[in-house]
Amino acid sequence: MGLGYLKSSTSYRSYISTTKTRYPSKATWMSEISCSLGQANGSGRDWSGGYDPTINNVFMFSGLMFRNFVLAQEPHCDFWTLVSNGPGCSPTQDPSCVLKTNSNGWTDGVIYYDGEYASNGNHDLYISKHFWMSKHFGNFVKPGSQRRPIDNDASLNSMDVSTANKYYILAKDSNSAKHSEPNIPRRDMYYSLRWCCARLPARTLLRSMLRIPRMVAQKGSYP
């Protein structure tokens, strides 16, 4: 199992190298550590208690998934806890508390419920932003998909994935002050696609359902 909370990419490379040396016939998988706080750009991430349902933590966690799929080239990701009773607050007393960070809860699920539901009758479910982040990966990274390389410094924030008849690009931009377009390789493309990236705020997370128009050939070649 790949431990997603290793703080740096260097640490993770070392872990993968050691694992492959000791167990050459075994493939590593990613498993979420469920309880991790840190900044959107990945700095400060570590195992920790605390509840953070904000886009800040989602960017941090999506960065872990990109790192495991792209850097470690791991074929599988497990998210252990779907529904958690650990928001660390009482939604019956403050309905908006499930949207705010606190130090009493745990960032260990994608859907939350009131831990006191048996006594207060609150059976509501609270969907976190982590749910929608997982949805993006689940929609486009299907079993049997092939990951294709992206050869530039945006590679740890983007994935190039194809199936037998589909081609997908997933990208993350956690820096609201800077927007760049990854250099998507055109080699081995089954379909003629052009990367088209709108200037969107960081809170859009993984640019949802971005339409990528077909490339138009000019004098027999693609621009």
mmCIF file of C-alpha atoms in Angstrom:
data_model
loop_
_atom_site.group_PDB
_atom_site.id
_atom_site.type_symbol
_atom_site.label_atom_id
_atom_site.label_comp_id
_atom_site.label_asym_id
_atom_site.label_seq_id
_atom_site.Cartn_x
_atom_site.Cartn_y
_atom_site.Cartn_z
ATOM 1 C CA MET A 1 0.000 0.000 0.000
ATOM 2 C CA GLY A 2 1.251 3.450 -0.848
ATOM 3 C CA LEU A 3 1.116 5.793 2.123
ATOM 4 C CA GLY A 4 -0.264 8.988 0.673
ATOM 5 C CA TYR A 5 0.762 11.215 3.569
ATOM 6 C CA LEU A 6 4.533 11.090 2.982
ATOM 7 C CA LYS A 7 5.280 14.793 3.041
ATOM 8 C CA SER A 8 7.384 15.301 -0.061
ATOM 9 C CA SER A 9 7.667 13.805 -3.522
ATOM 10 C CA THR A 10 11.291 12.980 -2.703
ATOM 11 C CA SER A 11 10.168 10.933 0.320
ATOM 12 C CA TYR A 12 7.611 9.163 -1.801
ATOM 13 C CA ARG A 13 10.120 8.329 -4.524
ATOM 14 C CA SER A 14 12.375 6.845 -1.839
ATOM 15 C CA TYR A 15 9.498 4.785 -0.436
ATOM 16 C CA ILE A 16 8.559 3.437 -3.867
ATOM 17 C CA SER A 17 12.188 2.594 -4.689
ATOM 18 C CA THR A 18 12.666 0.757 -1.388
ATOM 19 C CA THR A 19 9.412 -1.160 -1.802
ATOM 20 C CA LYS A 20 10.255 -2.260 -5.342
ATOM 21 C CA THR A 21 13.709 -3.392 -4.218
ATOM 22 C CA ARG A 22 12.340 -5.458 -1.331
ATOM 23 C CA TYR A 23 9.259 -6.778 -3.122
ATOM 24 C CA PRO A 24 10.027 -6.713 -6.869
ATOM 25 C CA SER A 25 6.951 -8.753 -7.811
ATOM 26 C CA LYS A 26 4.499 -6.583 -5.859
ATOM 27 C CA ALA A 27 2.699 -3.480 -7.093
ATOM 28 C CA THR A 28 2.013 -0.676 -4.635
ATOM 29 C CA TRP A 29 -1.454 0.833 -4.320
ATOM 30 C CA MET A 30 -2.488 4.140 -2.864
ATOM 31 C CA SER A 31 -4.600 4.218 0.269
ATOM 32 C CA GLU A 32 -5.774 7.480 1.699
ATOM 33 C CA ILE A 33 -4.640 8.182 5.236
ATOM 34 C CA SER A 34 -8.055 9.704 5.887
ATOM 35 C CA CYS A 35 -6.850 12.204 8.452
ATOM 36 C CA SER A 36 -4.504 14.752 6.967
ATOM 37 C CA LEU A 37 -4.266 18.511 7.036
ATOM 38 C CA GLY A 38 -2.063 20.763 4.938
ATOM 39 C CA GLN A 39 -2.024 23.584 2.434
ATOM 40 C CA ALA A 40 -3.546 23.536 -1.042
ATOM 41 C CA ASN A 41 -0.102 23.358 -2.651
ATOM 42 C CA GLY A 42 0.807 20.309 -0.554
ATOM 43 C CA SER A 43 3.048 22.047 1.962
ATOM 44 C CA GLY A 44 2.575 21.117 5.602
ATOM 45 C CA ARG A 45 0.689 17.932 4.861
ATOM 46 C CA ASP A 46 0.917 15.248 7.496
ATOM 47 C CA TRP A 47 -1.264 12.881 9.473
ATOM 48 C CA SER A 48 -3.351 14.988 11.803
ATOM 49 C CA GLY A 49 -6.644 15.241 13.608
ATOM 50 C CA GLY A 50 -8.916 18.100 12.688
ATOM 51 C CA TYR A 51 -11.840 18.623 10.340
ATOM 52 C CA ASP A 52 -11.278 20.600 7.152
ATOM 53 C CA PRO A 53 -14.110 20.372 4.599
ATOM 54 C CA THR A 54 -12.825 23.345 2.596
ATOM 55 C CA ILE A 55 -11.392 23.499 -0.902
ATOM 56 C CA ASN A 56 -7.963 23.995 0.687
ATOM 57 C CA ASN A 57 -7.868 20.414 1.972
ATOM 58 C CA VAL A 58 -9.414 19.041 -1.193
ATOM 59 C CA PHE A 59 -6.618 20.554 -3.275
ATOM 60 C CA MET A 60 -4.083 19.070 -0.876
ATOM 61 C CA PHE A 61 -5.666 15.627 -1.107
ATOM 62 C CA SER A 62 -6.149 15.704 -4.878
ATOM 63 C CA GLY A 63 -2.434 16.508 -5.079
ATOM 64 C CA LEU A 64 -1.743 13.263 -3.223
ATOM 65 C CA MET A 65 -3.798 11.340 -5.753
ATOM 66 C CA PHE A 66 -2.023 12.943 -8.702
ATOM 67 C CA ARG A 67 1.316 12.168 -7.051
ATOM 68 C CA ASN A 68 0.473 8.521 -6.520
ATOM 69 C CA PHE A 69 -0.948 7.966 -9.989
ATOM 70 C CA VAL A 70 1.658 10.020 -11.873
ATOM 71 C CA LEU A 71 4.870 9.957 -9.838
ATOM 72 C CA ALA A 72 4.553 6.438 -8.416
ATOM 73 C CA GLN A 73 2.527 5.134 -11.389
ATOM 74 C CA GLU A 74 0.345 3.174 -9.019
ATOM 75 C CA PRO A 75 -2.626 1.401 -10.609
ATOM 76 C CA HIS A 76 -5.182 1.668 -7.824
ATOM 77 C CA CYS A 77 -6.475 3.999 -5.122
ATOM 78 C CA ASP A 78 -8.581 3.044 -2.094
ATOM 79 C CA PHE A 79 -10.612 5.518 -0.061
ATOM 80 C CA TRP A 80 -11.457 3.607 3.089
ATOM 81 C CA THR A 81 -14.206 5.680 4.668
ATOM 82 C CA LEU A 82 -17.219 6.756 2.641
ATOM 83 C CA VAL A 83 -19.469 7.990 5.460
ATOM 84 C CA SER A 84 -18.057 9.458 8.680
ATOM 85 C CA ASN A 85 -19.566 10.668 11.951
ATOM 86 C CA GLY A 86 -16.559 12.895 12.638
ATOM 87 C CA PRO A 87 -17.401 16.481 11.686
ATOM 88 C CA GLY A 88 -16.537 17.437 15.270
ATOM 89 C CA CYS A 89 -19.532 19.732 15.698
ATOM 90 C CA SER A 90 -23.306 19.697 16.140
ATOM 91 C CA PRO A 91 -25.219 20.493 12.937
ATOM 92 C CA THR A 92 -28.443 20.789 14.932
ATOM 93 C CA GLN A 93 -26.980 23.675 16.917
ATOM 94 C CA ASP A 94 -25.130 25.262 13.988
ATOM 95 C CA PRO A 95 -26.171 23.963 10.541
ATOM 96 C CA SER A 96 -23.234 25.739 8.898
ATOM 97 C CA CYS A 97 -20.619 24.084 11.124
ATOM 98 C CA VAL A 98 -20.165 21.215 8.658
ATOM 99 C CA LEU A 99 -18.764 23.775 6.209
ATOM 100 C CA LYS A 100 -16.136 25.122 8.604
ATOM 101 C CA THR A 101 -12.805 23.831 9.872
ATOM 102 C CA ASN A 102 -12.432 22.766 13.496
ATOM 103 C CA SER A 103 -9.895 20.925 15.637
ATOM 104 C CA ASN A 104 -12.374 18.445 17.154
ATOM 105 C CA GLY A 105 -13.335 16.414 14.102
ATOM 106 C CA TRP A 106 -11.578 14.270 11.537
ATOM 107 C CA THR A 107 -11.091 14.676 7.800
ATOM 108 C CA ASP A 108 -11.742 10.992 7.236
ATOM 109 C CA GLY A 109 -14.754 10.752 4.928
ATOM 110 C CA VAL A 110 -16.428 12.127 1.846
ATOM 111 C CA ILE A 111 -19.941 12.195 3.347
ATOM 112 C CA TYR A 112 -20.666 13.086 6.976
ATOM 113 C CA TYR A 113 -23.504 12.582 9.438
ATOM 114 C CA ASP A 114 -24.318 13.836 12.914
ATOM 115 C CA GLY A 115 -22.687 11.568 15.493
ATOM 116 C CA GLU A 116 -25.587 12.285 17.859
ATOM 117 C CA TYR A 117 -28.281 11.262 15.382
ATOM 118 C CA ALA A 118 -29.671 8.553 17.679
ATOM 119 C CA SER A 119 -30.556 11.085 20.369
ATOM 120 C CA ASN A 120 -31.396 14.197 18.351
ATOM 121 C CA GLY A 121 -33.062 12.578 15.329
ATOM 122 C CA ASN A 122 -30.848 14.335 12.787
ATOM 123 C CA HIS A 123 -30.445 11.828 9.958
ATOM 124 C CA ASP A 124 -29.186 14.309 7.370
ATOM 125 C CA LEU A 125 -26.122 13.546 5.277
ATOM 126 C CA TYR A 126 -23.563 16.250 4.524
ATOM 127 C CA ILE A 127 -21.631 15.875 1.278
ATOM 128 C CA SER A 128 -18.136 17.315 1.423
ATOM 129 C CA LYS A 129 -16.031 18.774 -1.374
ATOM 130 C CA HIS A 130 -13.914 15.617 -1.132
ATOM 131 C CA PHE A 131 -16.899 13.752 -2.571
ATOM 132 C CA TRP A 132 -16.852 15.862 -5.724
ATOM 133 C CA MET A 133 -13.080 15.536 -6.007
ATOM 134 C CA SER A 134 -13.428 11.743 -5.857
ATOM 135 C CA LYS A 135 -16.231 11.959 -8.427
ATOM 136 C CA HIS A 136 -13.913 13.629 -10.924
ATOM 137 C CA PHE A 137 -11.340 10.865 -10.667
ATOM 138 C CA GLY A 138 -14.004 8.145 -10.685
ATOM 139 C CA ASN A 139 -15.729 9.563 -13.743
ATOM 140 C CA PHE A 140 -12.655 9.550 -15.918
ATOM 141 C CA VAL A 141 -10.094 7.126 -14.484
ATOM 142 C CA LYS A 142 -11.835 3.822 -15.124
ATOM 143 C CA PRO A 143 -10.531 0.280 -14.565
ATOM 144 C CA GLY A 144 -8.407 -0.609 -17.552
ATOM 145 C CA SER A 145 -7.545 2.999 -18.395
ATOM 146 C CA GLN A 146 -4.053 3.741 -19.690
ATOM 147 C CA ARG A 147 -2.160 6.676 -18.222
ATOM 148 C CA ARG A 148 -0.074 8.590 -20.749
ATOM 149 C CA PRO A 149 2.901 10.799 -19.828
ATOM 150 C CA ILE A 150 2.824 14.580 -19.698
ATOM 151 C CA ASP A 151 6.402 15.778 -19.981
ATOM 152 C CA ASN A 152 6.674 19.137 -18.266
ATOM 153 C CA ASP A 153 6.558 20.733 -14.828
ATOM 154 C CA ALA A 154 2.754 20.533 -14.778
ATOM 155 C CA SER A 155 2.900 16.745 -14.805
ATOM 156 C CA LEU A 156 2.154 16.302 -11.089
ATOM 157 C CA ASN A 157 -0.970 18.429 -11.437
ATOM 158 C CA SER A 158 -2.433 16.767 -14.496
ATOM 159 C CA MET A 159 -3.223 13.347 -15.889
ATOM 160 C CA ASP A 160 -3.597 12.146 -19.443
ATOM 161 C CA VAL A 161 -5.823 9.037 -19.531
ATOM 162 C CA SER A 162 -7.251 6.991 -22.377
ATOM 163 C CA THR A 163 -9.540 3.994 -22.754
ATOM 164 C CA ALA A 164 -10.268 1.984 -25.891
ATOM 165 C CA ASN A 165 -12.415 4.780 -27.325
ATOM 166 C CA LYS A 166 -12.120 7.788 -25.000
ATOM 167 C CA TYR A 167 -9.416 10.293 -24.164
ATOM 168 C CA TYR A 168 -9.454 12.374 -20.966
ATOM 169 C CA ILE A 169 -7.301 15.065 -19.399
ATOM 170 C CA LEU A 170 -7.647 15.868 -15.687
ATOM 171 C CA ALA A 171 -5.967 19.025 -14.427
ATOM 172 C CA LYS A 172 -5.657 20.846 -11.117
ATOM 173 C CA ASP A 173 -4.814 24.495 -10.508
ATOM 174 C CA SER A 174 -4.503 25.403 -6.822
ATOM 175 C CA ASN A 175 -2.872 28.769 -7.509
ATOM 176 C CA SER A 176 -5.496 31.437 -8.150
ATOM 177 C CA ALA A 177 -2.807 33.949 -9.159
ATOM 178 C CA LYS A 178 -1.297 31.892 -11.944
ATOM 179 C CA HIS A 179 -2.986 29.897 -14.667
ATOM 180 C CA SER A 180 -1.008 27.806 -17.090
ATOM 181 C CA GLU A 181 -1.790 25.267 -19.766
ATOM 182 C CA PRO A 182 0.001 21.919 -19.486
ATOM 183 C CA ASN A 183 1.921 20.830 -22.558
ATOM 184 C CA ILE A 184 -0.106 17.798 -23.577
ATOM 185 C CA PRO A 185 1.888 15.443 -25.833
ATOM 186 C CA ARG A 186 0.211 14.769 -29.169
ATOM 187 C CA ARG A 187 2.087 11.591 -29.893
ATOM 188 C CA ASP A 188 0.029 8.389 -29.897
ATOM 189 C CA MET A 189 -3.229 10.333 -29.769
ATOM 190 C CA TYR A 190 -6.146 8.321 -31.071
ATOM 191 C CA TYR A 191 -8.275 11.417 -31.426
ATOM 192 C CA SER A 192 -7.350 14.897 -32.578
ATOM 193 C CA LEU A 193 -7.860 17.085 -29.540
ATOM 194 C CA ARG A 194 -6.701 20.540 -28.624
ATOM 195 C CA TRP A 195 -6.169 21.566 -24.998
ATOM 196 C CA CYS A 196 -8.448 24.469 -24.312
ATOM 197 C CA CYS A 197 -8.246 25.999 -20.882
ATOM 198 C CA ALA A 198 -10.449 28.820 -19.615
ATOM 199 C CA ARG A 199 -9.239 31.170 -16.917
ATOM 200 C CA LEU A 200 -11.161 29.844 -13.948
ATOM 201 C CA PRO A 201 -10.778 30.540 -10.226
ATOM 202 C CA ALA A 202 -9.076 27.908 -8.092
ATOM 203 C CA ARG A 203 -12.307 27.044 -6.290
ATOM 204 C CA THR A 204 -13.508 25.213 -9.400
ATOM 205 C CA LEU A 205 -11.107 22.457 -8.298
ATOM 206 C CA LEU A 206 -10.572 20.102 -11.236
ATOM 207 C CA ARG A 207 -11.894 22.078 -14.166
ATOM 208 C CA SER A 208 -15.228 20.364 -14.341
ATOM 209 C CA MET A 209 -16.391 18.840 -17.601
ATOM 210 C CA LEU A 210 -14.166 21.174 -19.617
ATOM 211 C CA ARG A 211 -15.031 20.921 -23.305
ATOM 212 C CA ILE A 212 -12.024 20.249 -25.527
ATOM 213 C CA PRO A 213 -12.810 20.895 -29.204
ATOM 214 C CA ARG A 214 -11.301 18.780 -31.933
ATOM 215 C CA MET A 215 -8.125 20.019 -33.573
ATOM 216 C CA VAL A 216 -8.453 21.278 -37.113
ATOM 217 C CA ALA A 217 -5.846 20.127 -39.620
ATOM 218 C CA GLN A 218 -3.993 22.851 -41.496
ATOM 219 C CA LYS A 219 -2.274 21.711 -44.703
ATOM 220 C CA GLY A 220 -2.191 18.128 -43.521
ATOM 221 C CA SER A 221 -0.759 18.788 -40.058
ATOM 222 C CA TYR A 222 -2.147 19.826 -36.704
ATOM 223 C CA PRO A 223 -1.117 23.159 -35.134
#
